[in-house]
Coordinates of N, CA and C in Angstrom, one line a residue:
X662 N -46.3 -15.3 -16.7 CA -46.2 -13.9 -16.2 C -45.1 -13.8 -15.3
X663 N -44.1 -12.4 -15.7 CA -43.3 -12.2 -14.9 C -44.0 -11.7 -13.4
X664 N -42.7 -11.8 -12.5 CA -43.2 -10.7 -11.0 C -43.1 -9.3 -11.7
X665 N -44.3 -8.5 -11.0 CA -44.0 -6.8 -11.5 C -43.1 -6.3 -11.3
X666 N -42.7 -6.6 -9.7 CA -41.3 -6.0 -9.7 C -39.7 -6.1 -10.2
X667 N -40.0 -7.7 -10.8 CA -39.0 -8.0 -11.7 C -38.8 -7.6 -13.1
X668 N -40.0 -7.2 -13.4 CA -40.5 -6.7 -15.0 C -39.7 -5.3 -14.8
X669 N -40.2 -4.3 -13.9 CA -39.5 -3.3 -13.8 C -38.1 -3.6 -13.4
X670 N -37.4 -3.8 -12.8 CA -35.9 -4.1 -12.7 C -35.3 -4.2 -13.8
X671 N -35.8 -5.4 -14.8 CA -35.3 -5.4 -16.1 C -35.4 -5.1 -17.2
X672 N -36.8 -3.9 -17.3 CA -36.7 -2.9 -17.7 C -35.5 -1.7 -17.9
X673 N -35.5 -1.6 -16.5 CA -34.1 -0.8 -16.7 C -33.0 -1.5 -16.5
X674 N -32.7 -2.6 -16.7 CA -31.5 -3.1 -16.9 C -31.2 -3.5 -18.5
X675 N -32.5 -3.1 -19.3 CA -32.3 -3.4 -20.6 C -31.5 -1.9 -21.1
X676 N -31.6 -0.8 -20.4 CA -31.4 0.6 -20.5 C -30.0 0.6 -20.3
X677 N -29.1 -0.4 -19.3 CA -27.8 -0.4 -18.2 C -27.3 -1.1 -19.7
X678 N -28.1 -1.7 -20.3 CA -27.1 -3.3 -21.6 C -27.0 -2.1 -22.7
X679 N -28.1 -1.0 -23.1 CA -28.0 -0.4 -24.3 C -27.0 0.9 -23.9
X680 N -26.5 1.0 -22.5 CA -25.5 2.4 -22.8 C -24.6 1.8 -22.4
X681 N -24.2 0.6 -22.2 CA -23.0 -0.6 -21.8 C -22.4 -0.6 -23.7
X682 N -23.2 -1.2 -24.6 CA -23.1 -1.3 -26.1 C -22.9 0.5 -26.1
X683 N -23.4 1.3 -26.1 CA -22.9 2.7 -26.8 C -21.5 3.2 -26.3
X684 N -21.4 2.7 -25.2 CA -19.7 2.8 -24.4 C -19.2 2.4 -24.6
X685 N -19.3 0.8 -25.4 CA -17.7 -0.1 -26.1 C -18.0 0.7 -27.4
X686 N -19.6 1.0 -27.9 CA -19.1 1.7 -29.6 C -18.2 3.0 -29.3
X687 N -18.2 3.3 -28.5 CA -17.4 5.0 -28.6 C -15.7 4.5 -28.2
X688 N -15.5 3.6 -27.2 CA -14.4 2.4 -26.7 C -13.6 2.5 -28.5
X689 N -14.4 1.6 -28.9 CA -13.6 1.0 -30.5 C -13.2 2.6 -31.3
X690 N -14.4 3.5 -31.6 CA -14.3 4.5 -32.5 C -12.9 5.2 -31.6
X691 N -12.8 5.4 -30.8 CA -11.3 5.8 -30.1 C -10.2 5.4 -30.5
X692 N -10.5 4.0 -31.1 CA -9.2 3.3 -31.0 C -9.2 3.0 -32.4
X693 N -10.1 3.4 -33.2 CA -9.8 3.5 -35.0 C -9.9 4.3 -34.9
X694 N -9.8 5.9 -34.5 CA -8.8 6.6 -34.9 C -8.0 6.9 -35.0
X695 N -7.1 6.5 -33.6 CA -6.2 6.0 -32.8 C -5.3 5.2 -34.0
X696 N -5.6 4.6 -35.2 CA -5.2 3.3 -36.0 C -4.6 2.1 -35.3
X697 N -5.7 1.5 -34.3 CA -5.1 0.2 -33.5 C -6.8 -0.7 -34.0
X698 N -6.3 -1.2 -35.0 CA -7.5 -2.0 -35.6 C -7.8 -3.2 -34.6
X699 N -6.7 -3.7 -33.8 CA -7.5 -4.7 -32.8 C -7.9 -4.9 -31.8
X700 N -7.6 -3.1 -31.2 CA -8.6 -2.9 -30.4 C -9.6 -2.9 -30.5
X701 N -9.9 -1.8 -31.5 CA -11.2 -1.5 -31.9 C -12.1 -2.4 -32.5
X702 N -11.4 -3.6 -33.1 CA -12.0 -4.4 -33.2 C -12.6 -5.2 -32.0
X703 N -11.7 -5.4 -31.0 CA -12.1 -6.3 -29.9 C -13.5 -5.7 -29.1
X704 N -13.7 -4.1 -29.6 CA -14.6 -3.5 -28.9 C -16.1 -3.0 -29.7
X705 N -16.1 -3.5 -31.0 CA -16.8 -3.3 -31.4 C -17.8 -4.9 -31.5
X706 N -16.8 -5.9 -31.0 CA -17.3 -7.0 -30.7 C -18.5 -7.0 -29.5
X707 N -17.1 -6.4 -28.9 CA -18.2 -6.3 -26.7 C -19.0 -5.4 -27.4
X708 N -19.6 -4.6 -28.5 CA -20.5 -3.3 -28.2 C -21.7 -4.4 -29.2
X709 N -21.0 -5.3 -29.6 CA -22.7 -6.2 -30.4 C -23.3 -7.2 -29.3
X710 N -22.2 -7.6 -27.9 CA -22.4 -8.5 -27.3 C -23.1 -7.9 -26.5
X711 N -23.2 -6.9 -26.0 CA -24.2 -5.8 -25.3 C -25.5 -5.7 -25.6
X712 N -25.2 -5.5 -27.1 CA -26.9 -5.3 -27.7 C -27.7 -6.8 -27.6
X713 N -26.8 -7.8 -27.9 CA -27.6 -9.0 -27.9 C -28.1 -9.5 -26.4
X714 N -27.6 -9.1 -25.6 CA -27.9 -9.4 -24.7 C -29.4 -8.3 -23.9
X715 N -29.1 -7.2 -24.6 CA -30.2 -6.0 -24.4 C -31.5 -7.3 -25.0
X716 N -31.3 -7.2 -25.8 CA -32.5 -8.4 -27.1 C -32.7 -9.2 -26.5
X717 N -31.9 -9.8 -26.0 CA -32.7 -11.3 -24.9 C -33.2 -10.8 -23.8
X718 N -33.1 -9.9 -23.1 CA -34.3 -9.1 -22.0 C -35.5 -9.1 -22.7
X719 N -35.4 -8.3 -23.9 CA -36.3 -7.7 -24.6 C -37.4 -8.5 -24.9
X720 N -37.1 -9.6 -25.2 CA -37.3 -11.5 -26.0 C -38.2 -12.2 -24.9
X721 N -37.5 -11.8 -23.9 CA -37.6 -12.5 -22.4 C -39.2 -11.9 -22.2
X722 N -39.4 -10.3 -21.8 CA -40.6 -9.9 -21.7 C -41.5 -9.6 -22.5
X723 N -41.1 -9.7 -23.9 CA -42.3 -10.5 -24.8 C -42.9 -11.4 -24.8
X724 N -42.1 -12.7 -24.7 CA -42.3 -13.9 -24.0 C -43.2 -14.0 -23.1
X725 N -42.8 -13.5 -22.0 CA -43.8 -13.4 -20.5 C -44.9 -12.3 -20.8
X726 N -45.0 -12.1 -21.8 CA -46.2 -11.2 -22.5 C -46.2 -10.2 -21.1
X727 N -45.4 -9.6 -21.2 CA -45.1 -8.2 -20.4 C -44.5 -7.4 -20.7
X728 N -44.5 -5.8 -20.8 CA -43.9 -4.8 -21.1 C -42.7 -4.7 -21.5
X729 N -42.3 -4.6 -22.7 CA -40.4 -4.6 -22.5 C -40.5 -2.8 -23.2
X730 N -39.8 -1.9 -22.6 CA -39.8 -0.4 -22.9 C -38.2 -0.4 -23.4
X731 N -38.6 0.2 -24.6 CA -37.3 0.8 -25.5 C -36.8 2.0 -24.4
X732 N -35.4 2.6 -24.1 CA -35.0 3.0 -23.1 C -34.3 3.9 -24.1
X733 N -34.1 5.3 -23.6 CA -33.2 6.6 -23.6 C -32.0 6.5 -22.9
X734 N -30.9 6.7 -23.5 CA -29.8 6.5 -22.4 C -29.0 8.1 -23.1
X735 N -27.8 7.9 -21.6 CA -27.3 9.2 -21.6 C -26.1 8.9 -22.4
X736 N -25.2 10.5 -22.8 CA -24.2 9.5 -23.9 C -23.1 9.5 -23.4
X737 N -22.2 8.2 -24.2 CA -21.0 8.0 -23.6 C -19.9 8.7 -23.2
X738 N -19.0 8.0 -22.5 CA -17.9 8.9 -22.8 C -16.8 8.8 -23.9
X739 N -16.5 9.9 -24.8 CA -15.8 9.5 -25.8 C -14.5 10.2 -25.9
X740 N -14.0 10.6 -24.9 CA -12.3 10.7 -24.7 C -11.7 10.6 -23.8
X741 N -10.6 10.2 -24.4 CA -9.3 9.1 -23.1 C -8.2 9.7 -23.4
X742 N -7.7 9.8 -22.2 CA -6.5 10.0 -22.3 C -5.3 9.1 -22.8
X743 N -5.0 7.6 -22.9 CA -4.3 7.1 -24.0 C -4.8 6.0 -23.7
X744 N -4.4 4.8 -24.6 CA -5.1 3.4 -24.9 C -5.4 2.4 -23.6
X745 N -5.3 2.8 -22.5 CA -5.5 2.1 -21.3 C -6.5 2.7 -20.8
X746 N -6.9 3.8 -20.8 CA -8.2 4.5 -20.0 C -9.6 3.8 -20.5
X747 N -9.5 3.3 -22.0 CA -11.0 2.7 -22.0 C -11.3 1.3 -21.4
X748 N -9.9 0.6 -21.4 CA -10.2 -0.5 -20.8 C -10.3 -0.8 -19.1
X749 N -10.0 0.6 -18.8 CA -10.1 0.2 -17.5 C -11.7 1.0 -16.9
X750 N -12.1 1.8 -18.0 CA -13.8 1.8 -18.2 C -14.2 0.7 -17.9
X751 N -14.4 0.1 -18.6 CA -14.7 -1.1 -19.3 C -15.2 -2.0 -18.4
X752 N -13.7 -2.6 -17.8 CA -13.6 -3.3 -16.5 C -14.7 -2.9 -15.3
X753 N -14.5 -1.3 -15.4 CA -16.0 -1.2 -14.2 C -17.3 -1.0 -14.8
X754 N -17.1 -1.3 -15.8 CA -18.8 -1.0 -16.3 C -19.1 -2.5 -16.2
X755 N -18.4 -3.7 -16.6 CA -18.5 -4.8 -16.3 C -18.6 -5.2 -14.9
X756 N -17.9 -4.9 -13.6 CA -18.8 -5.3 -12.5 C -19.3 -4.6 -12.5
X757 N -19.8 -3.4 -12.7 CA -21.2 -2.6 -12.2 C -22.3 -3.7 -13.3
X758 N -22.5 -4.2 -14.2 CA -23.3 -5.0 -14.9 C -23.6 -6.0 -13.7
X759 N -22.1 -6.9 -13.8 CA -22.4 -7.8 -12.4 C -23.6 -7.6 -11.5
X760 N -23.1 -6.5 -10.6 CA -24.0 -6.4 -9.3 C -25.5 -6.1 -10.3
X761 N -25.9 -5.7 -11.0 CA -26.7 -5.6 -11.2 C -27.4 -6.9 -11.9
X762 N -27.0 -8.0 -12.3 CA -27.5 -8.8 -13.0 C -27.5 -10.0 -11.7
X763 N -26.8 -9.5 -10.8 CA -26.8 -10.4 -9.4 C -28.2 -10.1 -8.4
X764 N -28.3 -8.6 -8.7 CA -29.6 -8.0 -7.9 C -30.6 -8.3 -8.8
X765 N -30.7 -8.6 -10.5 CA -31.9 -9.0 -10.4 C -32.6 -10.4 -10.3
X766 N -31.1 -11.4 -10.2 CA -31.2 -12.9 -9.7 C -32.3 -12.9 -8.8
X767 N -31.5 -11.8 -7.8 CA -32.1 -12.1 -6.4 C -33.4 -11.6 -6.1
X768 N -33.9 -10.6 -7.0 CA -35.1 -9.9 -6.7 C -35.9 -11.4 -7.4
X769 N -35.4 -11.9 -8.2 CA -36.3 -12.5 -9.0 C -36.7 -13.9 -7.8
X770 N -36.0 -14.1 -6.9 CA -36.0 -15.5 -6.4 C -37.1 -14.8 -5.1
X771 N -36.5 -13.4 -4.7 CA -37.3 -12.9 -3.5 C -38.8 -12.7 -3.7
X772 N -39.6 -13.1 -5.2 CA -40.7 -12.7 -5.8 C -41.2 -13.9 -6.0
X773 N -40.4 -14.8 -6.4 CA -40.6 -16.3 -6.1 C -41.1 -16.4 -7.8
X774 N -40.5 -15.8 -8.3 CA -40.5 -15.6 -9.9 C -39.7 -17.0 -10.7
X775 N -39.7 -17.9 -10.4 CA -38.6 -19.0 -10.6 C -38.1 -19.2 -11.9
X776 N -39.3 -18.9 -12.6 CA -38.6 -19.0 -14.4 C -37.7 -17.6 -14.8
X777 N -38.1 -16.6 -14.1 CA -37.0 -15.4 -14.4 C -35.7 -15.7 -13.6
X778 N -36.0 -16.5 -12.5 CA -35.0 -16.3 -12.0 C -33.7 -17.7 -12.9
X779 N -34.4 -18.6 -13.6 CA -33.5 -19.2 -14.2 C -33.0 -18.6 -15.4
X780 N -33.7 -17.5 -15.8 CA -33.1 -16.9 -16.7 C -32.3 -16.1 -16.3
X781 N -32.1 -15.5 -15.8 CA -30.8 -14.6 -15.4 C -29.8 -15.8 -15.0
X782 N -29.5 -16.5 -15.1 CA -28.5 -17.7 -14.7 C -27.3 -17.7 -15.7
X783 N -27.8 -17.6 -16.7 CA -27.5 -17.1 -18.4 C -26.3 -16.1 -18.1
X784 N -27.0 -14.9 -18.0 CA -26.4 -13.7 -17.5 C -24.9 -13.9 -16.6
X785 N -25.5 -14.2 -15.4 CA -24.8 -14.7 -14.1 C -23.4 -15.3 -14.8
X786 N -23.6 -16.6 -15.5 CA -22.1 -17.0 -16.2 C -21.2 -16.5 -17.1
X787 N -22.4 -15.2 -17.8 CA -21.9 -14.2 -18.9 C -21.1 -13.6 -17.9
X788 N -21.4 -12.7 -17.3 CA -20.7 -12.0 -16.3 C -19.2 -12.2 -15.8
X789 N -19.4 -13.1 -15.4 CA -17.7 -14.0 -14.9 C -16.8 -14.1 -16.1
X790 N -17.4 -14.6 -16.9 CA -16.1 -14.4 -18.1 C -15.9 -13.4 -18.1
X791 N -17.1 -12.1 -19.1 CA -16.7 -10.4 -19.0 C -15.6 -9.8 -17.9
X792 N -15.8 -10.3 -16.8 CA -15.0 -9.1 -15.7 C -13.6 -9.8 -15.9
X793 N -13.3 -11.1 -16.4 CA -12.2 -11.9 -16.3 C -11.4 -11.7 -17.4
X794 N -12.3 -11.7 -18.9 CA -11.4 -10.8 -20.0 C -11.1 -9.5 -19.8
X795 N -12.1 -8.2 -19.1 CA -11.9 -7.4 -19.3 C -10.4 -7.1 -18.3
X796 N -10.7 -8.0 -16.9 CA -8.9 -7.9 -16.1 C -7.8 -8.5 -16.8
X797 N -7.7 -9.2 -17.5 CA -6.6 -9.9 -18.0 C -6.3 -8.8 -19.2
X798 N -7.4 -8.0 -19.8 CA -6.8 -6.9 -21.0 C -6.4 -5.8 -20.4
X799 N -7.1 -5.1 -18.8 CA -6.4 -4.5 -18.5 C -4.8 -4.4 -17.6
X800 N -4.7 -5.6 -17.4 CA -3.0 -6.0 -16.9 C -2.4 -6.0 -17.7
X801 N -2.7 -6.6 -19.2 CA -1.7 -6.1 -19.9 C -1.5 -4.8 -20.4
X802 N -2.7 -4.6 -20.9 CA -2.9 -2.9 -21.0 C -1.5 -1.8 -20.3
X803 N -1.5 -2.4 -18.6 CA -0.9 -1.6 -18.1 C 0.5 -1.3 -18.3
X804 N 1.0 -2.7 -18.3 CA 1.9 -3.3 -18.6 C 2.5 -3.1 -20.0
X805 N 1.9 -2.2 -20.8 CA 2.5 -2.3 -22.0 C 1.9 -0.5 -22.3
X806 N 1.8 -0.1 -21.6 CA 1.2 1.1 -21.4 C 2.3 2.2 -22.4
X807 N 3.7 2.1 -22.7 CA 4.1 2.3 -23.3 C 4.6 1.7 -24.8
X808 N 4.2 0.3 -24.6 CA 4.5 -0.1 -26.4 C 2.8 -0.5 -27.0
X809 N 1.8 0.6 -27.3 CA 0.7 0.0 -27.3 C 0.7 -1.3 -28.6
X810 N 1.9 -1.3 -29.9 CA 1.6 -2.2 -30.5 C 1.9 -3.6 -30.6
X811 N 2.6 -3.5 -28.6 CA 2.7 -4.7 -28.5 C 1.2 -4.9 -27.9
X812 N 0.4 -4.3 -27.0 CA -0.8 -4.9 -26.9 C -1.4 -5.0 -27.8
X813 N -1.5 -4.6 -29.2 CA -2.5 -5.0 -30.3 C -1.8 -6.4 -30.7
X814 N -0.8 -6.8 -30.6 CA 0.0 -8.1 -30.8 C -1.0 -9.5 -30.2
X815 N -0.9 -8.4 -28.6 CA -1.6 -9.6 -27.6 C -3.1 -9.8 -27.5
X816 N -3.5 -8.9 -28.2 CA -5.1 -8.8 -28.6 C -5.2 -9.8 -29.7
X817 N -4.6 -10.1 -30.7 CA -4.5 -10.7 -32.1 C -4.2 -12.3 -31.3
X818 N -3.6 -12.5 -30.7 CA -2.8 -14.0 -29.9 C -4.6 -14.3 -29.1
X819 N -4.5 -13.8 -28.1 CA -5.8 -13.9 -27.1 C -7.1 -14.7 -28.1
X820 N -6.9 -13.1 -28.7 CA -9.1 -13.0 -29.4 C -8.9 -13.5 -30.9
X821 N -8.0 -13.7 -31.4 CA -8.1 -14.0 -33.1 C -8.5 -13.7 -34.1
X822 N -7.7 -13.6 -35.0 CA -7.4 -12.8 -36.1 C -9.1 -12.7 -36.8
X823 N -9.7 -13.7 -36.5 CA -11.1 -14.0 -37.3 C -12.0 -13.1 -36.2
X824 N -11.5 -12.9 -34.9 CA -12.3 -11.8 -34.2 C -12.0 -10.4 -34.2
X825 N -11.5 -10.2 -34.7 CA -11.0 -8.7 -34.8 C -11.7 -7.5 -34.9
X826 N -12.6 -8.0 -35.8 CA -13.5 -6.8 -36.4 C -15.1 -7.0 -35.6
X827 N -15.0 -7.9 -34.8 CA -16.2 -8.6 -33.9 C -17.5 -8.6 -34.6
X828 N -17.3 -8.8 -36.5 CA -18.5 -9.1 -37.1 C -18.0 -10.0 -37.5
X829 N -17.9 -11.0 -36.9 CA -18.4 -12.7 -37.6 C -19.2 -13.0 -38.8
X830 N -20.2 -12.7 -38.4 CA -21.6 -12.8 -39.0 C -22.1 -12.3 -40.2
X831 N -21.3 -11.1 -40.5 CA -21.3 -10.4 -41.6 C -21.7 -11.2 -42.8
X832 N -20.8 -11.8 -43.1 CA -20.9 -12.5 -44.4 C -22.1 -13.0 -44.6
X833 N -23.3 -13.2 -43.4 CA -24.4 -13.8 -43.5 C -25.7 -12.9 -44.0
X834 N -24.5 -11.5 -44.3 CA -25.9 -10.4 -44.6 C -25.9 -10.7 -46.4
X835 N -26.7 -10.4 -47.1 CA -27.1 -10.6 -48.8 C -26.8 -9.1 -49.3
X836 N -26.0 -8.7 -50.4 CA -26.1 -7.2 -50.4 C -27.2 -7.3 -51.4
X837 N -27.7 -8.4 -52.0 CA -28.9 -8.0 -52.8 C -30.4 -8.2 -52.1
X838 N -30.3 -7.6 -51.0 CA -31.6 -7.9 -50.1 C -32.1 -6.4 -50.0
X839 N -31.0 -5.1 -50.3 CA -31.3 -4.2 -50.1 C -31.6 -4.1 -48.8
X840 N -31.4 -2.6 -47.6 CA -31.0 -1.9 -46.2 C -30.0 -2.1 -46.0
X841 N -29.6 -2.1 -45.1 CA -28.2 -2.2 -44.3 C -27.3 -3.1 -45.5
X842 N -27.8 -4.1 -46.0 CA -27.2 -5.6 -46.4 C -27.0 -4.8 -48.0
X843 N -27.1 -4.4 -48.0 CA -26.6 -3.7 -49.6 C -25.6 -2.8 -49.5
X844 N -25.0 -2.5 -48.7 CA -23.7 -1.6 -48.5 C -22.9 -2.2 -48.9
X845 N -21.5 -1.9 -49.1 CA -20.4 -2.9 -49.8 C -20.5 -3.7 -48.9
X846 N -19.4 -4.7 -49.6 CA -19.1 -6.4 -48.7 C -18.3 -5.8 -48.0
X847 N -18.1 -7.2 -46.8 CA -17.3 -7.3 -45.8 C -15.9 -6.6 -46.2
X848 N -15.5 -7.9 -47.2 CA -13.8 -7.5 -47.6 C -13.7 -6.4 -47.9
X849 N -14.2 -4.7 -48.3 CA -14.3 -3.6 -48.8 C -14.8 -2.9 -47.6
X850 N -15.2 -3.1 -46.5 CA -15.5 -2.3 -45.6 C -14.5 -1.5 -44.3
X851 N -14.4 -0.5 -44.2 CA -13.9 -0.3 -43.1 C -14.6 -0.9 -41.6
X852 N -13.7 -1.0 -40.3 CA -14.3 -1.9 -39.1 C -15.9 -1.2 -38.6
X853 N -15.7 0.6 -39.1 CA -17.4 0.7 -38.7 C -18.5 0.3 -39.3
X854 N -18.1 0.4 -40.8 CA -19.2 -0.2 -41.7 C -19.3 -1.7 -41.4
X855 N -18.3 -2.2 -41.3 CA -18.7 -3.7 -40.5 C -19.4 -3.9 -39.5
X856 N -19.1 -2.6 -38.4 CA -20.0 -2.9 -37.6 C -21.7 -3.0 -37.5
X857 N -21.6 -1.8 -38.7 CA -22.8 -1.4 -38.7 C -24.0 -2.6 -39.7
X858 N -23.1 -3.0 -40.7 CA -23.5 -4.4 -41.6 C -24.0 -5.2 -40.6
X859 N -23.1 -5.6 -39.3 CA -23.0 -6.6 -38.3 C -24.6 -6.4 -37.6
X860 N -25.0 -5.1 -37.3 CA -26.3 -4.4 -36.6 C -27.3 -4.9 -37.5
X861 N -26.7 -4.8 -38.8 CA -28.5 -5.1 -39.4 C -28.1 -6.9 -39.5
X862 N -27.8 -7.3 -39.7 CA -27.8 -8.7 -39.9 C -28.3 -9.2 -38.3
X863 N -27.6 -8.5 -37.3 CA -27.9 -9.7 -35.9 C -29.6 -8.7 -35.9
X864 N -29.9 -7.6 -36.4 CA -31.7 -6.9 -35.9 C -32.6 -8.2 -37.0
X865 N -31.8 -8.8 -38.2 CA -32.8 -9.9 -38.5 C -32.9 -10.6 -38.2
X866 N -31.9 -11.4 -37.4 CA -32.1 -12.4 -36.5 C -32.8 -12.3 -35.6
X867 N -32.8 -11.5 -34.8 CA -33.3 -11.2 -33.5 C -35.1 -11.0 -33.9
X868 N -35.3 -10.5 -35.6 CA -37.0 -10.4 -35.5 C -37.4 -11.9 -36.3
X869 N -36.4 -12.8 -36.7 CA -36.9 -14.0 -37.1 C -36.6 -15.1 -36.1
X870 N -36.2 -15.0 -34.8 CA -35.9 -16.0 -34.0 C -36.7 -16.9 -33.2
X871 N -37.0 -17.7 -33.9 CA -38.2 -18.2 -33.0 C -38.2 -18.2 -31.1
X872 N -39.0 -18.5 -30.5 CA -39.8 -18.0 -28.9 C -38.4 -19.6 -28.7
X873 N -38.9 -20.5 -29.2 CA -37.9 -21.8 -28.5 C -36.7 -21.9 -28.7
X874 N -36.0 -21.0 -29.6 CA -34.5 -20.9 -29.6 C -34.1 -19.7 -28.8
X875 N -35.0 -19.1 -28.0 CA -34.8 -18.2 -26.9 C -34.8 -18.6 -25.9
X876 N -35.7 -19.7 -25.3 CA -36.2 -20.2 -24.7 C -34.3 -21.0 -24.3
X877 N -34.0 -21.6 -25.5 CA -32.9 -22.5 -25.0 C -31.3 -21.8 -24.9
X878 N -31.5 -20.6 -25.3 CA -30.4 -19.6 -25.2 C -30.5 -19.1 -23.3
X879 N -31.9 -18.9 -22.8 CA -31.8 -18.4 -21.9 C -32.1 -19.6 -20.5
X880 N -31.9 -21.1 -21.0 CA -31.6 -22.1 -20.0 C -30.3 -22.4 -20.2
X881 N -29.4 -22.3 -21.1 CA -27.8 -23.0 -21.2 C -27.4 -23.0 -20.2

């Protein structure tokens, strides 16, 4: 059993992970319209890495056989003024994640919660990379604020050519399984249909994953 008042904290921090994911999807749809495929690729990646991480909250207080509430969130923002404004979103939605994923460390230790509080530890290391990619894309970002196709250059060098579309995974969907996984293939899709391929393949993982490969995702 979680502490209650840790249960609620990350309750609504599962709410802070699912409008974090709706704000890199609206992030990328900017930037394929835009026709800068490695943006939008790079952000359609952070908008699956959001949701999975929403899912391991979610996983977490199943686990602790405690409440996990599906959350309403408000909607993103979905215009920018040119290819630097989302990333520098971005960047503060990522430490605003921080402090929050630091306050619920700490709530969790102040409750004497010690297994939640090793779970957010997870988090805690996620965090430091996020704010650290998200500064190094907005420096160049700025810096190149006039040739944007050289930032899609340095997006392709950084994140790689195999991350671009931030569905990896794809190919692991069956189009003969029928839902999502019966839409055209990968090679034939545009990056949102990939994305969206990408959503039903990581929601079957996420309902076939057993409790002990959660267990060891959220001690790494």
């Amino acid at each position: 059993m979680a502490a209650p008042a840790f249960v609620a904290q990350l309750n609504d921090q599962i709410a802070n992970e699912y409008a974090a994911h709706q704000q890199y999807v609206a992030c990328a749809v900017y930037y394929d319209a835009q026709t800068l495929p490695q943006l939008a690729g790079f952000f359609y990646r952070q908008a699956l890495e959001e949701r999975d991480h929403a899912m391991m909250m979610v996983q977490y207080l199943i686990d602790a056989e405690e409440q996990a509430l599906v959350p309403g969130i408000a909607a993103p923002q979905t215009g920018f003024s040119d290819a630097v404004e989302p990333i520098g979103l971005a960047l503060a939605q990522e430490k605003r994640v921080t402090e929050q994923i630091s306050a619920l460390a700490a709530r969790a230790r102040q409750e004497g919660d010690y297994a939640s509080e090793q779970f957010m530890q997870w988090f805690i290391k996620e965090q430091i990379e996020e704010v650290a990619t998200m500064t190094d894309l907005l420096r160049v970002a700025e810096r190149l604020r006039d040739d944007v196709m050289d930032l899609e250059d340095w997006v392709v060098r950084e994140h790689g050519e195999g991350e671009r579309d931030g569905t990896d995974d794809v190919d692991e969907v069956d189009p003969g399984r029928g839902g999502v996984g019966s839409s055209p293939t990968a090679s034939g899709c545009s990056r949102a249909m990939k994305f969206s391929i990408s959503i039903g393949s990581c929601s079957e993982r996420w309902t076939t994953r057993s409790r002990s490969d959660m267990v060891a995702i959220s001690s790494t």
